[in-house]
Coordinates of C-alpha atoms in Angstrom, one line a residue:
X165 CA 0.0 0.0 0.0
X166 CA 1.7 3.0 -1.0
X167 CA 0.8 6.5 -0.6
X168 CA 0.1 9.0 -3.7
X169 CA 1.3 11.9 -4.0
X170 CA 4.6 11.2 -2.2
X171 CA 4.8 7.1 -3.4
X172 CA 5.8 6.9 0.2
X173 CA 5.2 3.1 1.4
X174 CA 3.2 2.8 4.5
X175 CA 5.3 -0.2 5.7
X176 CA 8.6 2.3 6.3
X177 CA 6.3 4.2 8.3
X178 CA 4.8 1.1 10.3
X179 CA 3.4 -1.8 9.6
X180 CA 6.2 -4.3 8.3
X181 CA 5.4 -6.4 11.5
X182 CA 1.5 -7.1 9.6
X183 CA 3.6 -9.1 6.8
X184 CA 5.0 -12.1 9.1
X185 CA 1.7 -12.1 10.9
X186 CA -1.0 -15.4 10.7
X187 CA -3.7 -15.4 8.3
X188 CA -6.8 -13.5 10.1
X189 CA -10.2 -12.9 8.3
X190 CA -10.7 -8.7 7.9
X191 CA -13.4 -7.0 6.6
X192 CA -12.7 -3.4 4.7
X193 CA -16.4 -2.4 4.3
X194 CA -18.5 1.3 3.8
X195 CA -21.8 1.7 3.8
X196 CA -24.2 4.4 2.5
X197 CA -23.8 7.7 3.9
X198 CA -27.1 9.4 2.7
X199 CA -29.0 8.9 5.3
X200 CA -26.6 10.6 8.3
X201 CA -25.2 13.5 5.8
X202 CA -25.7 17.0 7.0
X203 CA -27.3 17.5 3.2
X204 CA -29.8 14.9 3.1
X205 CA -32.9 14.2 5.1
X206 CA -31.0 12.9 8.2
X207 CA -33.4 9.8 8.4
X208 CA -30.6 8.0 10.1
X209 CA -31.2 4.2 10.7
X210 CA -35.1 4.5 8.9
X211 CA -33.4 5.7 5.8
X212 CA -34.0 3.9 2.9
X213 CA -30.6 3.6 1.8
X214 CA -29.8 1.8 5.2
X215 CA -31.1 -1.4 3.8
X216 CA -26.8 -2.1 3.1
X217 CA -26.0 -1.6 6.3
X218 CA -28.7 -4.2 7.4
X219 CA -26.9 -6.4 5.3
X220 CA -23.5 -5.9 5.8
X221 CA -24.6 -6.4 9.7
X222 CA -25.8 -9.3 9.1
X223 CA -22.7 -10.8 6.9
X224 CA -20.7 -9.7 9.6
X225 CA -22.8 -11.9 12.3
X226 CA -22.6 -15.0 10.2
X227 CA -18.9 -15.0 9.1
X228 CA -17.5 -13.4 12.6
X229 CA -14.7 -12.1 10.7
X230 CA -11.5 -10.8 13.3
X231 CA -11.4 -7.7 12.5
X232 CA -13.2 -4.4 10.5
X233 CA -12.3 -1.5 9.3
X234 CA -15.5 0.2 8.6
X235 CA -15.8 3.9 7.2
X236 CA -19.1 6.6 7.0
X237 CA -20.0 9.6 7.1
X238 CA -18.8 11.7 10.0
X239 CA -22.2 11.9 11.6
X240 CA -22.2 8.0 12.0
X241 CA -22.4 7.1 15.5
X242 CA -20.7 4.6 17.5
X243 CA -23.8 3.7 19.3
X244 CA -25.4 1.9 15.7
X245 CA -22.2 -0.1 15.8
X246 CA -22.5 -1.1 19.9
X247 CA -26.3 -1.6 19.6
X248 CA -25.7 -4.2 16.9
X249 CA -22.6 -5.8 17.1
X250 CA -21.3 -4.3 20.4
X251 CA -22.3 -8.2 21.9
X252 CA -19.7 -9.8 19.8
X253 CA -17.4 -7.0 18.8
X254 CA -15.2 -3.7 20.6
X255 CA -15.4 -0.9 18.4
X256 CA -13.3 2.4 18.3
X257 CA -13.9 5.6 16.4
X258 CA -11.4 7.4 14.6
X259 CA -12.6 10.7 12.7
X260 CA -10.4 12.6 10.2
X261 CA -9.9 13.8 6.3
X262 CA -7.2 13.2 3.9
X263 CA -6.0 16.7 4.6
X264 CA -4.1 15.6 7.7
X265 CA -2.1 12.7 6.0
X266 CA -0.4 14.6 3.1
X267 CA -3.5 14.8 0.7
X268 CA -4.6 17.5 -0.6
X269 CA -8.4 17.4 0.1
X270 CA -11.9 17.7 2.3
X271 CA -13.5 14.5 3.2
X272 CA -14.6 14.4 6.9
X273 CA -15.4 10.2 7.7
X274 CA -16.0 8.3 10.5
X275 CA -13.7 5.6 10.5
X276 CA -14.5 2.4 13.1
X277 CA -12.2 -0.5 13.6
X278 CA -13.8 -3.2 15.4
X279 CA -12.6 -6.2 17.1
X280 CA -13.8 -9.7 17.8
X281 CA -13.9 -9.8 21.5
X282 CA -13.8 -13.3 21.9
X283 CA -10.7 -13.9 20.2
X284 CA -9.0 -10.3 20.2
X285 CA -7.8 -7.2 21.6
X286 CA -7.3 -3.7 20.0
X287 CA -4.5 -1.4 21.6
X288 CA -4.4 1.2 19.4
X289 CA -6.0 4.8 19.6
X290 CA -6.5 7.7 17.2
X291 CA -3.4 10.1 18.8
X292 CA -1.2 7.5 18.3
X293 CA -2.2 7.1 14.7
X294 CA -1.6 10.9 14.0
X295 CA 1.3 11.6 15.5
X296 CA 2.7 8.4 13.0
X297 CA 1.1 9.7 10.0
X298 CA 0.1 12.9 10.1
X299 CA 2.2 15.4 7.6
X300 CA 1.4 18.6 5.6
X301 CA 0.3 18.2 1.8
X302 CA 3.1 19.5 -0.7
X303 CA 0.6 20.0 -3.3
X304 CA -2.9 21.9 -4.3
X305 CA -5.9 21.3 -6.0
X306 CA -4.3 22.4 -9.7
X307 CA -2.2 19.5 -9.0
X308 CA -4.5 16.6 -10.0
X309 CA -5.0 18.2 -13.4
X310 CA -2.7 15.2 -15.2
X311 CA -5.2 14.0 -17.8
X312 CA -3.5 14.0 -21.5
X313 CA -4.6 16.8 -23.8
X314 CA -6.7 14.3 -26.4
X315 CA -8.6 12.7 -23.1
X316 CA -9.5 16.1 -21.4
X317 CA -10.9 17.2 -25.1
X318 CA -13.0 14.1 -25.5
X319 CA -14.7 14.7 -22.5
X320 CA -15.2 18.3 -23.4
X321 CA -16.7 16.8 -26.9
X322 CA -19.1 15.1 -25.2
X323 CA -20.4 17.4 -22.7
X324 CA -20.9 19.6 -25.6
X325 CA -22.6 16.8 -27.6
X326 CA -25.4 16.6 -24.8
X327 CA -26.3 19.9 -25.5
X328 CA -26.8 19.4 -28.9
X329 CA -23.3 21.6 -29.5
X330 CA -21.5 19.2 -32.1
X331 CA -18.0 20.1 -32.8
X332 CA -15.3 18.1 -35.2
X333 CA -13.6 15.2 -34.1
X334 CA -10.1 15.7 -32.7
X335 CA -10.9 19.3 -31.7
X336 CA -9.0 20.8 -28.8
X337 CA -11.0 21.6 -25.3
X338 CA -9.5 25.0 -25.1
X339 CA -11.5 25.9 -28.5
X340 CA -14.9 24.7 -26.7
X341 CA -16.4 27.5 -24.6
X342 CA -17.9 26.9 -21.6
X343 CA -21.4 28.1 -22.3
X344 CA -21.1 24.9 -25.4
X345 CA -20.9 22.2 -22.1
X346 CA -22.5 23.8 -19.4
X347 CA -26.1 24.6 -18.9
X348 CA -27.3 27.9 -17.3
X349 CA -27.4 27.0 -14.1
X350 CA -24.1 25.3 -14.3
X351 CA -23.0 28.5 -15.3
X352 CA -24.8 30.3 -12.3
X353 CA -22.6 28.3 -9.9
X354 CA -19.4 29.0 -11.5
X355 CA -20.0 32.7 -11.6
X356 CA -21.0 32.4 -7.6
X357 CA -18.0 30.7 -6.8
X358 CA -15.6 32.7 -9.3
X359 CA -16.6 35.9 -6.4
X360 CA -15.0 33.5 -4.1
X361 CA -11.9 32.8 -5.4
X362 CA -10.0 36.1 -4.2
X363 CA -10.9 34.5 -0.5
X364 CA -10.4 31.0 -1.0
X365 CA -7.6 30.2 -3.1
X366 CA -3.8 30.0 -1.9
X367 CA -0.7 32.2 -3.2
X368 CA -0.8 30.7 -6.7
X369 CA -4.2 31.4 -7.4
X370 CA -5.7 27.8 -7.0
X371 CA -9.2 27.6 -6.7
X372 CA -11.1 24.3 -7.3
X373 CA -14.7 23.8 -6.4
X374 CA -17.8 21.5 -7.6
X375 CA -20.4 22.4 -9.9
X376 CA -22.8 20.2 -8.8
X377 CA -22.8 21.3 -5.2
X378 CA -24.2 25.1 -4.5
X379 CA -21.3 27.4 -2.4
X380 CA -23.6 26.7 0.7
X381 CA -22.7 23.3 0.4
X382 CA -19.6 22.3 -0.6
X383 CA -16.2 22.7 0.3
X384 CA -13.8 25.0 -2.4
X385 CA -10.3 26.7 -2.2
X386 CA -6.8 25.5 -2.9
X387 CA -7.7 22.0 -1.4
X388 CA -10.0 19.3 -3.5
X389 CA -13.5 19.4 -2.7
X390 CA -14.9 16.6 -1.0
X391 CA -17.0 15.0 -3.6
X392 CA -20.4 13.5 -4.1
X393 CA -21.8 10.5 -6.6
X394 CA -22.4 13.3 -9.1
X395 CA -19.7 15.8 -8.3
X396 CA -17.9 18.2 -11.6
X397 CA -14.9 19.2 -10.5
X398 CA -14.3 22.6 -11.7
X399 CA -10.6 24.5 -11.5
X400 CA -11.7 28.4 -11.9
X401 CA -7.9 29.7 -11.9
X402 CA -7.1 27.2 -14.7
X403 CA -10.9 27.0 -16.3
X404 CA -10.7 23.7 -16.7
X405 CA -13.2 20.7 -15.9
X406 CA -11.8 18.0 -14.4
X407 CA -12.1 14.3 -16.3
X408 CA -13.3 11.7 -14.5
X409 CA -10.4 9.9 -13.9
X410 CA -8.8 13.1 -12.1
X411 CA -11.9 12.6 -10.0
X412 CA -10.5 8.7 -9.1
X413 CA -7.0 10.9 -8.8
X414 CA -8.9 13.0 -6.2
X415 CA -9.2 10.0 -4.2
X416 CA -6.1 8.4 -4.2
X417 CA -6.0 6.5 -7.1
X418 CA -3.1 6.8 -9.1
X419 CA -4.7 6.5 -12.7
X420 CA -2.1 8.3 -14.1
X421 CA 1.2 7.6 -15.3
X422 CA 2.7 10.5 -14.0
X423 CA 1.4 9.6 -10.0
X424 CA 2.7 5.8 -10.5
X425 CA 6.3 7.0 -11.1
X426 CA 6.6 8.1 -7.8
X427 CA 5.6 4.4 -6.5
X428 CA 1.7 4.1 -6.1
X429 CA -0.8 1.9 -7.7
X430 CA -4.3 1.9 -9.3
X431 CA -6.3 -0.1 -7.9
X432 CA -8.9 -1.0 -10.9
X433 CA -6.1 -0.2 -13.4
X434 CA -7.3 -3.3 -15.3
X435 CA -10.0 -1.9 -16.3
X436 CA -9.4 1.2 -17.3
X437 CA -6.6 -0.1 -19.8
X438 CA -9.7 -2.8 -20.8
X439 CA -12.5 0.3 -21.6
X440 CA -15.1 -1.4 -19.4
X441 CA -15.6 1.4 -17.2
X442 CA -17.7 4.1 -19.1
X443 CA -17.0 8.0 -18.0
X444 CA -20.0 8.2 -15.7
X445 CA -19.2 5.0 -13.9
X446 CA -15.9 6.2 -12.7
X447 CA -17.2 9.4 -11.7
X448 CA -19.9 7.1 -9.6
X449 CA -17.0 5.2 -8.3
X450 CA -14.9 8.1 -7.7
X451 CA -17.8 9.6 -5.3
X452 CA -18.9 6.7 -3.6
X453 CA -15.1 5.6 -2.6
X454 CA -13.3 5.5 0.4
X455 CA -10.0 7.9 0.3
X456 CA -6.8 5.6 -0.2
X457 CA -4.5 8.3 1.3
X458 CA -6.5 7.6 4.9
X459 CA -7.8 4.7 4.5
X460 CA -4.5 2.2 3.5
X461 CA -2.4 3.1 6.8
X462 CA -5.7 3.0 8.7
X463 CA -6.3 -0.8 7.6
X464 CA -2.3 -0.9 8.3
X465 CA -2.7 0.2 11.8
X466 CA -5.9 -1.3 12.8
X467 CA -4.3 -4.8 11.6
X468 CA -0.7 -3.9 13.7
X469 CA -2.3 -3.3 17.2
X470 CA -5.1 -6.7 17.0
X471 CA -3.3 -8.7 19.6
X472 CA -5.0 -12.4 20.8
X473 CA -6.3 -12.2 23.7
X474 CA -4.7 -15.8 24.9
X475 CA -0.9 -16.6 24.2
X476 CA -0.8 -19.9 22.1
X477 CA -3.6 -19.4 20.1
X478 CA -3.0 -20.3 16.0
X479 CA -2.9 -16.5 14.8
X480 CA -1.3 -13.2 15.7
X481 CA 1.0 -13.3 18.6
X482 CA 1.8 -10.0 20.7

């Protein structure tokens, strides 16, 4: 697991001890976040789209896995976790964004590791895990612009194509206004946030935001914006829309060349280089996904500090 944009690998950090470990079974899991975001109706457990958690509850119950590493919305409360699996399982709460570990972006989650008591015990705690991995980010927003010129221009091509705005194949983005992709309201939110940008951007200028959130609701400045299923990135000091793989980049996926020289992976590279992911799709993916730059030395850590509760056991020693 190594950690774009500084290819820096976790286990130099921490966690070589996790590689001569004993096989244990560990769940990574997420569930919708709808239903507890400060934007949504706040139906909490009635929600509709808590139907996943149900399930992912009740998988969890029939497997007993040791350990899992569980991630929602910031507004996720422990007390869901203890009310239905607090019989079988500890569970800890860790809350923090990508911003803390080097990554230049907003994403506020609830991260829980949880434990099966039975078997294990957890002796880690959230201060311990940020004063190993916290560091500054080195790099803004304007950054994660790295798609190739032809890629960025057939995105542009198509946006204006749903508007009916047909241009000739192979032509450049920087020839295709704005008014040709966007619609009005689009627009509207551009403008809103453009009378932002002397406020929220950093010395060079960099101002990135999301078109598809109003400036009431989403986060904008030199940082990314923490995204949503739907999200447009938008850079207003560059005017320039980000593709849908720099949304993927946005969350720690090194889709690009350029962010696997320095030493980190894609995940799903496969298939990108196959074509079975269609633009939208990764923007889906891209929104619904948990950030790599927290969420890899969380796994890391949570998996370092499960100790077995009885000395002889087949499985982790101390």
């Amino acid at each position: 697991m190594l950690r774009w944009p500084h290819g820096k690998d976790i286990f130099d950090l921490y966690g070589a001890n996790v590689m001569d470990r004993k096989q244990i079974i560990l769940f990574v899991v997420g569930n919708s976040c709808e239903d507890f975001s400060q934007y949504s109706n706040q139906h909490g457990l009635a929600g509709l789209r808590m139907t996943d958690y149900q399930c992912v509850v009740a998988e969890i119950r029939a497997i007993k896995p040791d350990q899992i590493c569980l991630e929602n919305n910031k507004a996720f409360p422990s007390a869901v976790l203890i009310k239905d699996l607090g019989d079988l399982y500890g569970v800890v709460r860790f809350v923090s964004e990508p911003q803390r570990f080097g990554f230049p972006g907003h994403r506020a989650r609830s991260y829980f590791i949880l434990w099966l008591k039975s078997k294990w015990m957890f002796i880690g705690n959230e201060n311990e895990f940020n004063l190993i991995f916290e560091e500054e980010p080195v790099l803004d927003a304007d950054d994660f612009l790295l798609a190739p010129e032809q890629e960025r221009s057939e995105m542009m091509l198509r946006m204006a194509a749903k508007k009916s705005n047909i241009y000739k194949s192979g032509t450049h983005f920087s020839q295709i206004p704005l008014e040709q992709v966007f619609w009005p309201g689009t627009l509207a939110i551009k403008e809103d946030y453009a009378k932002l940008q002397s406020t929220g951007c950093n010395l060079k200028g960099t101002y990135v935001c999301d078109l598809d959130q109003n400036c009431g609701w989403s986060s904008s400045g030199s940082w990314l914006p923490c995204l949503v299923t739907h999200g447009k990135l938008f850079s207003i000091s560059k005017g320039c829309v980000f593709t849908p793989k720099e949304h993927m980049l946005a969350m720690g996926e090194a889709v690009y060349e350029e962010a696997q020289t320095q030493g980190a992976s894609c995940l799903f590279q496969a298939f990108l280089d196959s074509g079975g992911l269609d633009s939208n799709t990764i923007k889906h993916m891209a929104g619904q996904a948990m950030h790599l730059q927290y969420l890899s030395p969380f796994v890391l850590y949570a998996v370092a500090n499960l100790i077995r509760k009885f000395e002889g056991d087949e499985g982790f020693g101390t």
